[in-house]
mmCIF file of C-alpha atoms in Angstrom:
data_model
loop_
_atom_site.group_PDB
_atom_site.id
_atom_site.type_symbol
_atom_site.label_atom_id
_atom_site.label_comp_id
_atom_site.label_asym_id
_atom_site.label_seq_id
_atom_site.Cartn_x
_atom_site.Cartn_y
_atom_site.Cartn_z
ATOM 1 C CA MET A 103 0.015 0.124 -0.135
ATOM 2 C CA LYS A 104 0.949 3.535 -0.870
ATOM 3 C CA LEU A 105 -0.231 6.369 1.694
ATOM 4 C CA THR A 106 0.342 9.937 1.141
ATOM 5 C CA VAL A 107 -0.851 12.317 3.852
ATOM 6 C CA ARG A 108 -2.480 15.825 2.882
ATOM 7 C CA ASP A 109 -2.374 18.617 5.648
ATOM 8 C CA TYR A 110 -5.446 20.633 6.128
ATOM 9 C CA VAL A 111 -6.080 23.709 4.361
ATOM 10 C CA ASN A 112 -8.028 26.981 5.555
ATOM 11 C CA LYS A 113 -9.659 29.324 3.277
ATOM 12 C CA GLU A 114 -7.705 32.334 3.901
ATOM 13 C CA ASP A 115 -4.604 30.878 2.834
ATOM 14 C CA TYR A 116 -6.460 29.292 -0.260
ATOM 15 C CA ARG A 117 -7.089 32.774 -1.698
ATOM 16 C CA HIS A 118 -3.342 33.484 -2.382
ATOM 17 C CA TYR A 119 -2.563 29.968 -4.143
ATOM 18 C CA ASP A 120 -1.627 29.886 -7.854
ATOM 19 C CA THR A 121 -2.680 26.714 -10.103
ATOM 20 C CA SER A 122 0.390 24.452 -9.016
ATOM 21 C CA ARG A 123 -0.070 25.109 -5.390
ATOM 22 C CA LEU A 124 -4.087 24.402 -5.840
ATOM 23 C CA ARG A 125 -3.067 21.259 -7.674
ATOM 24 C CA LYS A 126 -0.584 20.196 -4.974
ATOM 25 C CA GLU A 127 -3.136 20.753 -2.212
ATOM 26 C CA PHE A 128 -6.514 19.250 -3.762
ATOM 27 C CA LEU A 129 -5.688 17.307 -6.600
ATOM 28 C CA ILE A 130 -5.348 13.380 -6.441
ATOM 29 C CA GLU A 131 -3.684 12.939 -9.834
ATOM 30 C CA LYS A 132 -3.277 9.098 -9.325
ATOM 31 C CA VAL A 133 -6.012 7.409 -8.060
ATOM 32 C CA PHE A 134 -5.557 3.689 -8.663
ATOM 33 C CA GLY A 135 -2.774 1.269 -8.360
ATOM 34 C CA GLU A 136 -2.170 -2.082 -10.480
ATOM 35 C CA ASP A 137 -1.891 -4.865 -8.288
ATOM 36 C CA GLU A 138 -1.437 -2.417 -5.140
ATOM 37 C CA ILE A 139 -3.754 0.131 -3.316
ATOM 38 C CA ILE A 140 -2.860 3.833 -3.386
ATOM 39 C CA PHE A 141 -4.540 6.260 -0.781
ATOM 40 C CA THR A 142 -4.406 9.781 -0.151
ATOM 41 C CA TYR A 143 -4.910 10.535 3.441
ATOM 42 C CA SER A 144 -6.862 14.412 3.847
ATOM 43 C CA MET A 145 -6.418 15.803 7.441
ATOM 44 C CA ILE A 146 -9.832 17.392 6.475
ATOM 45 C CA ASP A 147 -12.055 15.215 8.644
ATOM 46 C CA ARG A 148 -9.407 12.485 8.076
ATOM 47 C CA ILE A 149 -11.024 11.061 4.973
ATOM 48 C CA ILE A 150 -9.011 8.413 2.900
ATOM 49 C CA ALA A 151 -9.565 8.013 -0.943
ATOM 50 C CA GLY A 152 -7.878 5.916 -3.399
ATOM 51 C CA GLY A 153 -8.219 2.684 -5.261
ATOM 52 C CA CYS A 154 -6.754 -0.499 -6.575
ATOM 53 C CA VAL A 155 -6.926 -2.428 -9.724
ATOM 54 C CA PRO A 156 -6.022 -6.271 -9.445
ATOM 55 C CA VAL A 157 -4.302 -7.142 -12.874
ATOM 56 C CA SER A 158 -2.577 -10.385 -12.139
ATOM 57 C CA LYS A 159 -3.279 -11.105 -8.051
ATOM 58 C CA PRO A 160 -5.335 -10.706 -5.162
ATOM 59 C CA VAL A 161 -4.581 -7.169 -3.415
ATOM 60 C CA VAL A 162 -4.646 -7.290 0.582
ATOM 61 C CA LEU A 163 -5.841 -4.379 2.274
ATOM 62 C CA ASP A 164 -3.071 -3.361 5.056
ATOM 63 C CA SER A 165 -2.903 -1.065 7.692
ATOM 64 C CA ALA A 166 -0.424 1.856 7.415
ATOM 65 C CA PRO A 167 2.057 3.471 9.960
ATOM 66 C CA GLU A 168 0.073 6.679 9.735
ATOM 67 C CA LEU A 169 -3.015 4.956 11.243
ATOM 68 C CA ARG A 170 -1.231 3.531 14.272
ATOM 69 C CA SER A 171 -3.462 0.827 14.189
ATOM 70 C CA PRO A 172 -3.223 -2.984 13.776
ATOM 71 C CA THR A 173 -5.395 -3.348 10.827
ATOM 72 C CA PHE A 174 -6.950 -0.629 8.361
ATOM 73 C CA LEU A 175 -10.634 -1.093 9.694
ATOM 74 C CA ALA A 176 -9.742 -0.720 13.328
ATOM 75 C CA ARG A 177 -10.910 2.600 14.054
ATOM 76 C CA ARG A 178 -12.544 3.017 10.338
ATOM 77 C CA GLU A 179 -15.292 2.163 7.855
ATOM 78 C CA MET A 180 -15.121 1.869 4.225
ATOM 79 C CA GLY A 181 -17.007 2.184 1.248
ATOM 80 C CA VAL A 182 -16.070 0.860 -2.365
ATOM 81 C CA ILE A 183 -17.564 1.259 -6.020
ATOM 82 C CA ASN A 184 -16.430 -0.796 -8.610
ATOM 83 C CA ILE A 185 -16.086 1.294 -11.856
ATOM 84 C CA GLY A 186 -14.221 -1.681 -13.934
ATOM 85 C CA GLY A 187 -14.900 -5.368 -14.813
ATOM 86 C CA LYS A 188 -16.658 -7.761 -12.440
ATOM 87 C CA GLY A 189 -14.590 -8.174 -8.757
ATOM 88 C CA LYS A 190 -14.938 -9.691 -5.734
ATOM 89 C CA ILE A 191 -14.123 -8.692 -2.339
ATOM 90 C CA THR A 192 -13.605 -11.146 0.291
ATOM 91 C CA VAL A 193 -14.420 -9.734 3.894
ATOM 92 C CA ASP A 194 -13.404 -11.841 6.815
ATOM 93 C CA GLY A 195 -13.586 -14.897 4.602
ATOM 94 C CA LYS A 196 -16.992 -14.007 3.196
ATOM 95 C CA GLU A 197 -16.881 -13.000 -0.622
ATOM 96 C CA TYR A 198 -19.056 -10.488 -2.591
ATOM 97 C CA ILE A 199 -19.170 -9.940 -6.141
ATOM 98 C CA LEU A 200 -19.272 -6.509 -7.486
ATOM 99 C CA ASN A 201 -20.133 -5.891 -10.949
ATOM 100 C CA ASN A 202 -19.514 -2.447 -12.798
ATOM 101 C CA TRP A 203 -21.174 0.110 -10.752
ATOM 102 C CA ASP A 204 -22.001 -2.014 -7.733
ATOM 103 C CA ALA A 205 -20.849 -0.879 -4.189
ATOM 104 C CA ILE A 206 -20.192 -2.119 -0.657
ATOM 105 C CA TYR A 207 -20.345 -0.788 2.886
ATOM 106 C CA ILE A 208 -17.572 -2.444 5.022
ATOM 107 C CA GLY A 209 -17.734 -1.643 8.789
ATOM 108 C CA ARG A 210 -15.410 -1.019 11.588
ATOM 109 C CA GLY A 211 -13.670 -3.820 12.934
ATOM 110 C CA VAL A 212 -13.385 -6.094 10.104
ATOM 111 C CA LYS A 213 -9.901 -7.642 10.038
ATOM 112 C CA SER A 214 -9.327 -8.933 6.380
ATOM 113 C CA VAL A 215 -10.363 -7.273 3.159
ATOM 114 C CA ILE A 216 -8.921 -8.598 -0.251
ATOM 115 C CA PHE A 217 -9.791 -7.377 -3.524
ATOM 116 C CA ASP A 218 -9.517 -9.173 -6.892
ATOM 117 C CA SER A 219 -10.910 -9.248 -10.431
ATOM 118 C CA GLU A 220 -12.918 -12.000 -12.106
ATOM 119 C CA ASP A 221 -10.880 -11.766 -15.136
ATOM 120 C CA TYR A 222 -7.710 -10.331 -15.199
ATOM 121 C CA LYS A 223 -7.926 -9.163 -18.794
ATOM 122 C CA ASN A 224 -10.748 -7.158 -17.718
ATOM 123 C CA PRO A 225 -10.022 -6.076 -14.261
ATOM 124 C CA ALA A 226 -12.040 -4.441 -11.934
ATOM 125 C CA LYS A 227 -11.491 -0.930 -10.864
ATOM 126 C CA PHE A 228 -12.217 -0.556 -6.969
ATOM 127 C CA TYR A 229 -12.708 3.009 -5.928
ATOM 128 C CA ILE A 230 -12.393 3.489 -2.061
ATOM 129 C CA ASN A 231 -13.071 6.062 0.322
ATOM 130 C CA SER A 232 -12.708 5.471 4.382
ATOM 131 C CA ALA A 233 -13.592 7.818 7.389
ATOM 132 C CA PRO A 234 -13.196 7.396 11.189
ATOM 133 C CA ALA A 235 -15.901 5.384 12.782
ATOM 134 C CA HIS A 236 -17.163 5.235 16.262
ATOM 135 C CA LYS A 237 -19.544 2.062 15.963
ATOM 136 C CA GLU A 238 -19.295 -1.324 14.359
ATOM 137 C CA TYR A 239 -22.228 -1.730 11.504
ATOM 138 C CA PRO A 240 -22.516 -4.534 9.227
ATOM 139 C CA THR A 241 -21.057 -5.181 5.826
ATOM 140 C CA VAL A 242 -23.656 -4.428 3.097
ATOM 141 C CA LEU A 243 -23.572 -5.232 -0.775
ATOM 142 C CA ILE A 244 -25.347 -2.687 -2.468
ATOM 143 C CA PRO A 245 -25.826 -3.350 -6.326
ATOM 144 C CA LYS A 246 -26.600 -0.670 -8.646
ATOM 145 C CA GLU A 247 -30.290 -1.964 -8.939
ATOM 146 C CA LYS A 248 -30.569 -1.335 -5.164
ATOM 147 C CA ALA A 249 -29.258 2.139 -4.951
ATOM 148 C CA ASP A 250 -31.504 5.107 -4.150
ATOM 149 C CA SER A 251 -31.579 6.405 -7.689
ATOM 150 C CA ARG A 252 -32.701 9.902 -8.726
ATOM 151 C CA HIS A 253 -33.008 11.506 -12.002
ATOM 152 C CA LEU A 254 -32.693 15.143 -12.178
ATOM 153 C CA GLY A 255 -31.894 17.950 -14.285
ATOM 154 C CA SER A 256 -32.806 18.817 -17.978
ATOM 155 C CA LYS A 257 -31.202 19.261 -21.194
ATOM 156 C CA ALA A 258 -32.246 22.777 -21.301
ATOM 157 C CA THR A 259 -29.971 23.643 -18.397
ATOM 158 C CA CYS A 260 -27.017 21.133 -19.473
ATOM 159 C CA ASN A 261 -27.475 19.085 -16.247
ATOM 160 C CA GLU A 262 -29.692 16.123 -17.004
ATOM 161 C CA ARG A 263 -27.944 13.491 -14.640
ATOM 162 C CA THR A 264 -29.014 10.345 -12.596
ATOM 163 C CA ILE A 265 -27.732 10.342 -9.131
ATOM 164 C CA HIS A 266 -27.303 6.993 -7.488
ATOM 165 C CA ARG A 267 -27.028 7.142 -3.695
ATOM 166 C CA TYR A 268 -25.467 3.828 -2.263
ATOM 167 C CA ILE A 269 -23.989 4.354 1.173
ATOM 168 C CA VAL A 270 -26.781 6.944 2.830
ATOM 169 C CA PRO A 271 -29.089 6.426 5.626
ATOM 170 C CA GLU A 272 -31.923 5.233 3.385
ATOM 171 C CA THR A 273 -29.852 2.285 1.913
ATOM 172 C CA CYS A 274 -27.501 1.276 4.484
ATOM 173 C CA GLN A 275 -26.183 2.154 8.100
ATOM 174 C CA SER A 276 -22.653 4.025 8.733
ATOM 175 C CA CYS A 277 -21.174 5.997 11.208
ATOM 176 C CA GLN A 278 -20.499 9.181 9.032
ATOM 177 C CA LEU A 279 -19.656 8.067 5.229
ATOM 178 C CA ASP A 280 -22.122 8.951 2.485
ATOM 179 C CA MET A 281 -21.160 7.707 -1.007
ATOM 180 C CA GLY A 282 -22.742 7.749 -4.471
ATOM 181 C CA LEU A 283 -22.437 8.064 -8.187
ATOM 182 C CA THR A 284 -23.681 10.481 -10.587
ATOM 183 C CA HIS A 285 -24.048 10.185 -14.432
ATOM 184 C CA LEU A 286 -24.592 12.799 -16.604
ATOM 185 C CA GLU A 287 -26.497 12.230 -19.791
ATOM 186 C CA GLU A 288 -25.097 13.077 -23.331
ATOM 187 C CA GLY A 289 -25.437 16.781 -24.054
ATOM 188 C CA SER A 290 -25.194 17.714 -20.221
ATOM 189 C CA VAL A 291 -21.963 19.002 -18.647
ATOM 190 C CA TRP A 292 -22.846 20.876 -15.403
ATOM 191 C CA ASN A 293 -22.597 19.252 -11.973
ATOM 192 C CA THR A 294 -23.928 20.752 -8.469
ATOM 193 C CA MET A 295 -25.003 24.211 -10.142
ATOM 194 C CA PRO A 296 -26.312 26.169 -8.684
ATOM 195 C CA CYS A 297 -23.631 25.496 -6.304
ATOM 196 C CA HIS A 298 -23.445 25.002 -2.611
ATOM 197 C CA THR A 299 -21.364 24.470 0.506
ATOM 198 C CA HIS A 300 -21.912 22.173 3.405
ATOM 199 C CA GLU A 301 -20.144 23.515 6.546
ATOM 200 C CA ARG A 302 -21.007 20.400 8.284
ATOM 201 C CA ARG A 303 -19.265 18.057 5.938
ATOM 202 C CA MET A 304 -16.242 17.667 3.370
ATOM 203 C CA GLU A 305 -16.153 15.819 -0.005
ATOM 204 C CA VAL A 306 -14.104 14.224 -2.240
ATOM 205 C CA TYR A 307 -15.095 13.825 -6.144
ATOM 206 C CA LEU A 308 -13.426 11.091 -8.327
ATOM 207 C CA TYR A 309 -14.181 12.220 -12.010
ATOM 208 C CA PHE A 310 -14.303 9.256 -14.546
ATOM 209 C CA ASP A 311 -15.644 8.383 -17.859
ATOM 210 C CA ILE A 312 -13.761 11.269 -19.430
ATOM 211 C CA ASP A 313 -12.913 10.612 -23.051
ATOM 212 C CA LYS A 314 -9.590 11.199 -24.414
ATOM 213 C CA GLY A 315 -9.157 14.711 -25.432
ATOM 214 C CA ASN A 316 -11.709 16.142 -23.155
ATOM 215 C CA CYS A 317 -11.641 17.302 -19.528
ATOM 216 C CA VAL A 318 -13.786 18.774 -16.431
ATOM 217 C CA PHE A 319 -13.145 22.190 -15.265
ATOM 218 C CA HIS A 320 -13.778 21.917 -11.079
ATOM 219 C CA LEU A 321 -14.656 24.967 -9.607
ATOM 220 C CA MET A 322 -13.875 25.334 -6.058
ATOM 221 C CA GLY A 323 -13.318 27.874 -3.251
ATOM 222 C CA PRO A 324 -15.785 30.313 -1.011
ATOM 223 C CA GLY A 325 -18.519 31.678 -3.218
ATOM 224 C CA ASP A 326 -16.970 35.134 -3.440
ATOM 225 C CA GLU A 327 -13.444 33.553 -4.255
ATOM 226 C CA THR A 328 -13.760 30.898 -6.763
ATOM 227 C CA LYS A 329 -10.834 29.248 -8.780
ATOM 228 C CA HIS A 330 -10.625 26.169 -11.013
ATOM 229 C CA LEU A 331 -8.856 23.076 -11.433
ATOM 230 C CA VAL A 332 -8.596 20.993 -14.613
ATOM 231 C CA MET A 333 -9.423 17.489 -14.126
ATOM 232 C CA HIS A 334 -8.753 14.377 -16.196
ATOM 233 C CA ASN A 335 -9.926 11.067 -16.551
ATOM 234 C CA GLU A 336 -9.847 9.003 -13.046
ATOM 235 C CA GLN A 337 -8.687 11.850 -11.169
ATOM 236 C CA ALA A 338 -9.868 13.065 -7.968
ATOM 237 C CA VAL A 339 -10.327 16.394 -5.905
ATOM 238 C CA ILE A 340 -10.653 17.351 -2.145
ATOM 239 C CA SER A 341 -13.306 19.449 -1.427
ATOM 240 C CA PRO A 342 -13.101 21.535 2.134
ATOM 241 C CA SER A 343 -16.432 22.080 3.847
ATOM 242 C CA TRP A 344 -16.100 26.068 3.102
ATOM 243 C CA SER A 345 -15.706 25.177 -0.716
ATOM 244 C CA ILE A 346 -18.116 24.845 -3.568
ATOM 245 C CA HIS A 347 -17.585 21.915 -5.681
ATOM 246 C CA SER A 348 -19.226 22.239 -9.201
ATOM 247 C CA GLY A 349 -17.772 21.014 -12.640
ATOM 248 C CA CYS A 350 -18.234 21.765 -16.241
ATOM 249 C CA GLY A 351 -16.995 19.279 -18.861
ATOM 250 C CA THR A 352 -16.285 19.851 -22.504
ATOM 251 C CA LYS A 353 -18.703 16.743 -22.902
ATOM 252 C CA ASN A 354 -20.775 14.564 -20.489
ATOM 253 C CA TYR A 355 -18.922 12.407 -17.667
ATOM 254 C CA THR A 356 -19.475 10.690 -14.532
ATOM 255 C CA PHE A 357 -17.976 11.130 -11.033
ATOM 256 C CA ILE A 358 -18.399 9.353 -7.535
ATOM 257 C CA TRP A 359 -18.918 11.517 -4.371
ATOM 258 C CA GLY A 360 -17.956 10.695 -0.882
ATOM 259 C CA MET A 361 -18.548 12.789 2.061
ATOM 260 C CA CYS A 362 -17.821 12.621 5.932
ATOM 261 C CA GLY A 363 -18.359 15.161 8.697
ATOM 262 C CA GLU A 364 -20.584 16.110 11.343
ATOM 263 C CA ASN A 365 -23.986 14.742 9.788
ATOM 264 C CA GLN A 366 -25.256 12.688 6.837
ATOM 265 C CA ASP A 367 -28.332 14.617 5.827
ATOM 266 C CA PHE A 368 -28.067 14.798 1.966
ATOM 267 C CA ASP A 369 -30.031 17.996 1.746
ATOM 268 C CA ASP A 370 -28.205 19.702 4.426
ATOM 269 C CA MET A 371 -26.577 22.468 1.827
ATOM 270 C CA ASP A 372 -26.051 26.015 2.084
ATOM 271 C CA GLU A 373 -26.881 27.261 -1.447
ATOM 272 C CA ILE A 374 -25.023 30.053 -3.297
ATOM 273 C CA SER A 375 -26.763 31.536 -6.384
ATOM 274 C CA CYS A 376 -25.035 32.226 -9.490
ATOM 275 C CA ASP A 377 -25.856 36.018 -9.008
ATOM 276 C CA ASP A 378 -23.685 36.026 -5.867
ATOM 277 C CA LEU A 379 -20.524 34.151 -7.364
ATOM 278 C CA ARG A 380 -17.415 35.715 -7.937
#
């Protein structure tokens, strides 16, 4: 396992950042490791984000020195969404099959997690979010068909999309982690606009299904001091609670959102109108 630590960034310092500093602090350029797990540990609500692609062998989830714990999930919970070929995750000896866009919640206290692909020629691609947990909740497999799915937006506003809510209170119990996937329809390019912040939790976005030669402009910062990061396929961005988190692509795309913090109320948002953006 490779684990990189990112320190907390406050919104007053952020106002002075140029492009290279923004990318250093908030962009996760390499999310997935082949036959290994790559993690980024953010001090912002202590979320961990990363992933693995088993291309020739099973991949075992180990602990890391930075966690000071005997196992990775000794004090943590985890959500996983598969965006690749058919895969399997073995949790304390029990095997779970994940097809493309299936998810799983794995609770605190689990000792052994092993990631593997059904076919190494078409490997699984497991995207992982993890947050501190105060209580043990059972492991739950959440197929795409069992997600709480909502079709929103319109072609007129370039944001016709379907939100698949996997790890939310309506679907499975967790301590603080929420996780889901949003897919924009052809011809739609905007996500999370009009924009919002939510001071009670932070968020990480993984952008994917971005075709070669295209990109997403991720907007961030307080409403009166917005900046952007250019995102390419399978890159992630850390969004503090004080920051908006909108994106506009050169064509449609898909993204996974993961949240942790004080509450899990999906609709707890502080909206910012387009008229007030600067």
